[in-house]
Amino acid sequence: MSEASNNGPGPKSPKRRKLLTLTGLTGLSGLAIASWPFLRSLLPSRKAQVLGAPIQLDVSELEPGEQITAEWRGQPIWVLKRDDEMLRTLASENLLDRLRDPDSEVRTQQPGYAKNEMRSLKPEYFICIAICTHLGCVPVYRPERGAPDIDKDWQGGYFCPCHKSKFDLAGRVFKGVPAPVNLVIPPHSYVDEETLVIGIDQEQTRMR
Ligand code: FES
């Protein structure tokens, strides 16, 4: 199993708390504007990941609204469990009108099975490479509604503090920001209801 850090509310285990502390320190010190190579130095490096092997994650303990960060091929990977309100927001016309590519038409940004409204295999789980498509900073998870420092109409999403790009909770980029395209969805699949594999496409996965 791969280790993952928790970015969301309600960490339960000491391991999760420790990893959350790392993430929290990053934000508190203003280092959220740092680029990915710095974050990588904080996270445990594993030989298998360097070699590009798939990683397996147990997502059974994720609470709605909670996000963890894992590492795959030297990149940070977010796994967010979206709640019902998040899912409703992602389908709202009000939001879609403000997005540059709401239908994920840029094919390089997601596998075919994630070219849908929620950009995921299962609506509640959002899996994404946590690297801004502008110049490679790591955006910040900002799930709250209303964030005057970002946007008066903010309904939750990801904010890149480097040059103020904004993405919704499906990683879709807003119009009028520097990032040109949506965040990248990595190949992923499920071997059972609660076990996620990053690095293997759904079609290649056999159920246990
Ligand atoms: S790197 Fe994210 S907005 Fe520039």
Tab-separated table of C-alpha atoms in Angstrom, residues 23-206:
chain	number	residue	atom	x	y	z
A	23	THR	CA	0.930	19.627	4.552
A	24	GLY	CA	-0.246	22.140	7.135
A	25	LEU	CA	3.238	23.467	7.742
A	26	THR	CA	3.641	23.950	4.040
A	27	GLY	CA	0.551	26.145	3.923
A	28	LEU	CA	1.255	28.068	7.125
A	29	SER	CA	4.694	29.091	6.071
A	30	GLY	CA	3.512	30.413	2.761
A	31	LEU	CA	5.312	27.674	0.912
A	32	ALA	CA	2.174	26.783	-0.975
A	33	ILE	CA	3.555	29.025	-3.670
A	34	ALA	CA	6.603	26.813	-3.969
A	35	SER	CA	6.874	24.619	-6.988
A	36	TRP	CA	6.513	20.854	-6.930
A	37	PRO	CA	10.216	19.965	-6.512
A	38	PHE	CA	10.116	21.491	-3.018
A	39	LEU	CA	7.036	19.562	-1.977
A	40	ARG	CA	8.599	16.375	-3.256
A	41	SER	CA	11.469	16.854	-0.858
A	42	LEU	CA	9.006	16.743	2.054
A	43	LEU	CA	7.319	13.547	1.055
A	44	PRO	CA	8.772	10.070	1.396
A	45	SER	CA	10.376	8.888	-1.777
A	46	ARG	CA	9.829	5.236	-2.625
A	47	LYS	CA	11.734	3.147	-5.094
A	48	ALA	CA	8.605	1.711	-6.640
A	49	GLN	CA	7.190	5.144	-7.275
A	50	VAL	CA	10.398	6.363	-8.836
A	51	LEU	CA	10.211	3.406	-11.161
A	52	GLY	CA	6.669	4.318	-12.072
A	53	ALA	CA	4.957	1.328	-10.514
A	54	PRO	CA	1.234	1.656	-9.811
A	55	ILE	CA	0.237	2.530	-6.267
A	56	GLN	CA	-2.736	1.172	-4.368
A	57	LEU	CA	-4.757	3.239	-1.899
A	58	ASP	CA	-7.432	2.243	0.600
A	59	VAL	CA	-10.005	5.045	0.437
A	60	SER	CA	-12.526	3.458	2.803
A	61	GLU	CA	-11.811	5.885	5.654
A	62	LEU	CA	-12.091	9.069	3.639
A	63	GLU	CA	-14.879	11.308	4.882
A	64	PRO	CA	-16.981	13.382	2.460
A	65	GLY	CA	-15.025	16.542	1.708
A	66	GLU	CA	-11.741	15.006	2.805
A	67	GLN	CA	-8.705	14.920	0.530
A	68	ILE	CA	-5.447	13.000	0.770
A	69	THR	CA	-2.241	13.405	-1.192
A	70	ALA	CA	-0.261	10.450	-2.448
A	71	GLU	CA	2.804	10.216	-4.666
A	72	TRP	CA	3.009	8.455	-7.998
A	73	ARG	CA	5.905	8.701	-10.458
A	74	GLY	CA	7.352	11.503	-8.359
A	75	GLN	CA	4.196	13.577	-8.678
A	76	PRO	CA	1.644	14.552	-6.021
A	77	ILE	CA	-1.737	12.933	-6.554
A	78	TRP	CA	-4.920	14.173	-4.909
A	79	VAL	CA	-7.726	11.861	-3.953
A	80	LEU	CA	-10.802	13.807	-2.887
A	81	LYS	CA	-14.046	12.304	-1.648
A	82	ARG	CA	-16.635	14.796	-2.878
A	83	ASP	CA	-19.811	15.317	-0.876
A	84	ASP	CA	-23.308	15.706	-2.328
A	85	GLU	CA	-23.182	19.483	-2.334
A	86	MET	CA	-19.900	19.452	-4.255
A	87	LEU	CA	-21.416	17.149	-6.861
A	88	ARG	CA	-24.456	19.387	-7.263
A	89	THR	CA	-22.227	22.435	-7.691
A	90	LEU	CA	-20.132	20.751	-10.385
A	91	ALA	CA	-23.250	20.233	-12.487
A	92	SER	CA	-24.640	23.749	-12.104
A	93	GLU	CA	-25.018	25.925	-15.203
A	94	ASN	CA	-23.755	28.884	-13.251
A	95	LEU	CA	-20.403	27.167	-12.809
A	96	LEU	CA	-20.153	25.613	-16.268
A	97	ASP	CA	-20.496	29.008	-17.939
A	98	ARG	CA	-17.356	30.171	-16.165
A	99	LEU	CA	-15.132	27.264	-17.224
A	100	ARG	CA	-12.789	27.215	-20.217
A	101	ASP	CA	-13.246	23.519	-21.057
A	102	PRO	CA	-16.275	22.286	-19.098
A	103	ASP	CA	-16.695	19.168	-21.264
A	104	SER	CA	-13.043	18.104	-21.092
A	105	GLU	CA	-12.578	18.392	-24.839
A	106	VAL	CA	-8.772	18.620	-24.549
A	107	ARG	CA	-8.074	14.926	-24.819
A	108	THR	CA	-4.611	14.921	-23.298
A	109	GLN	CA	-5.920	15.980	-19.897
A	110	GLN	CA	-7.791	12.824	-18.893
A	111	PRO	CA	-8.305	9.173	-19.902
A	112	GLY	CA	-11.420	8.507	-21.954
A	113	TYR	CA	-13.281	7.003	-18.988
A	114	ALA	CA	-12.850	10.301	-17.105
A	115	LYS	CA	-14.243	12.459	-19.908
A	116	ASN	CA	-17.515	13.039	-18.163
A	117	GLU	CA	-19.191	15.656	-16.016
A	118	MET	CA	-17.295	14.706	-12.865
A	119	ARG	CA	-14.027	13.739	-14.621
A	120	SER	CA	-13.861	10.488	-12.676
A	121	LEU	CA	-14.824	6.835	-12.656
A	122	LYS	CA	-16.951	7.220	-9.543
A	123	PRO	CA	-18.632	10.592	-9.026
A	124	GLU	CA	-17.697	10.831	-5.369
A	125	TYR	CA	-13.963	10.172	-5.859
A	126	PHE	CA	-11.867	12.729	-7.718
A	127	ILE	CA	-8.309	11.701	-8.610
A	128	CYS	CA	-5.957	14.259	-10.091
A	129	ILE	CA	-2.291	15.154	-10.554
A	130	ALA	CA	-1.781	18.117	-8.238
A	131	ILE	CA	0.298	20.228	-10.596
A	132	CYS	CA	-0.935	23.470	-12.093
A	133	THR	CA	-1.102	23.394	-15.878
A	134	HIS	CA	0.377	26.888	-16.102
A	135	LEU	CA	3.940	26.611	-14.766
A	136	GLY	CA	3.829	23.656	-12.440
A	137	CYS	CA	3.088	24.993	-8.962
A	138	VAL	CA	0.999	22.951	-6.559
A	139	PRO	CA	-2.472	24.481	-6.158
A	140	VAL	CA	-4.227	24.672	-2.794
A	141	TYR	CA	-7.428	22.784	-1.930
A	142	ARG	CA	-10.023	25.420	-1.034
A	143	PRO	CA	-13.341	23.611	-0.648
A	144	GLU	CA	-15.188	26.353	1.209
A	145	ARG	CA	-17.948	28.379	-0.423
A	146	GLY	CA	-17.236	32.072	-0.518
A	147	ALA	CA	-13.562	33.028	-0.399
A	148	PRO	CA	-13.085	36.788	-0.856
A	149	ASP	CA	-9.356	36.359	-1.347
A	150	ILE	CA	-10.020	34.204	-4.418
A	151	ASP	CA	-13.366	35.144	-5.953
A	152	LYS	CA	-16.583	36.577	-4.541
A	153	ASP	CA	-18.519	33.775	-6.282
A	154	TRP	CA	-16.151	31.014	-5.181
A	155	GLN	CA	-17.962	27.692	-4.734
A	156	GLY	CA	-15.022	25.540	-3.769
A	157	GLY	CA	-12.121	24.285	-5.847
A	158	TYR	CA	-8.371	24.586	-6.215
A	159	PHE	CA	-6.460	27.846	-6.228
A	160	CYS	CA	-2.915	28.220	-7.500
A	161	PRO	CA	-1.246	31.014	-5.531
A	162	CYS	CA	1.635	31.413	-7.981
A	163	HIS	CA	-0.358	33.299	-10.640
A	164	LYS	CA	-3.930	32.925	-9.365
A	165	SER	CA	-5.253	30.185	-11.612
A	166	LYS	CA	-8.507	28.636	-10.445
A	167	PHE	CA	-9.931	25.164	-10.942
A	168	ASP	CA	-13.207	23.631	-9.811
A	169	LEU	CA	-13.514	20.422	-7.791
A	170	ALA	CA	-13.268	18.402	-11.010
A	171	GLY	CA	-9.988	20.130	-11.893
A	172	ARG	CA	-11.592	22.180	-14.669
A	173	VAL	CA	-9.896	25.501	-15.276
A	174	PHE	CA	-11.785	28.773	-15.097
A	175	LYS	CA	-11.792	31.293	-17.914
A	176	GLY	CA	-9.533	34.317	-17.594
A	177	VAL	CA	-6.660	32.707	-15.661
A	178	PRO	CA	-3.122	31.847	-16.811
A	179	ALA	CA	-3.536	28.063	-16.747
A	180	PRO	CA	-4.508	27.014	-20.276
A	181	VAL	CA	-6.118	23.633	-19.674
A	182	ASN	CA	-7.742	21.467	-17.036
A	183	LEU	CA	-5.705	19.591	-14.450
A	184	VAL	CA	-4.501	16.153	-15.522
A	185	ILE	CA	-6.343	13.010	-14.449
A	186	PRO	CA	-3.907	10.071	-14.146
A	187	PRO	CA	-4.762	6.531	-15.227
A	188	HIS	CA	-6.639	4.910	-12.379
A	189	SER	CA	-8.979	2.069	-11.549
A	190	TYR	CA	-10.585	0.177	-8.668
A	191	VAL	CA	-9.836	-3.391	-7.702
A	192	ASP	CA	-12.817	-3.366	-5.350
A	193	GLU	CA	-15.284	-0.827	-3.965
A	194	GLU	CA	-12.783	0.963	-1.746
A	195	THR	CA	-9.380	0.139	-3.221
A	196	LEU	CA	-8.025	2.566	-5.744
A	197	VAL	CA	-5.061	1.946	-8.050
A	198	ILE	CA	-3.175	4.869	-9.544
A	199	GLY	CA	-1.235	4.032	-12.675
A	200	ILE	CA	-3.445	1.326	-14.181
A	201	ASP	CA	-6.364	2.110	-16.445
A	202	GLN	CA	-9.765	0.778	-15.533
A	203	GLU	CA	-9.884	-1.501	-18.555
A	204	GLN	CA	-6.714	-3.319	-17.466
A	205	THR	CA	-7.861	-4.020	-13.921
A	206	ARG	CA	-9.276	-7.318	-12.809
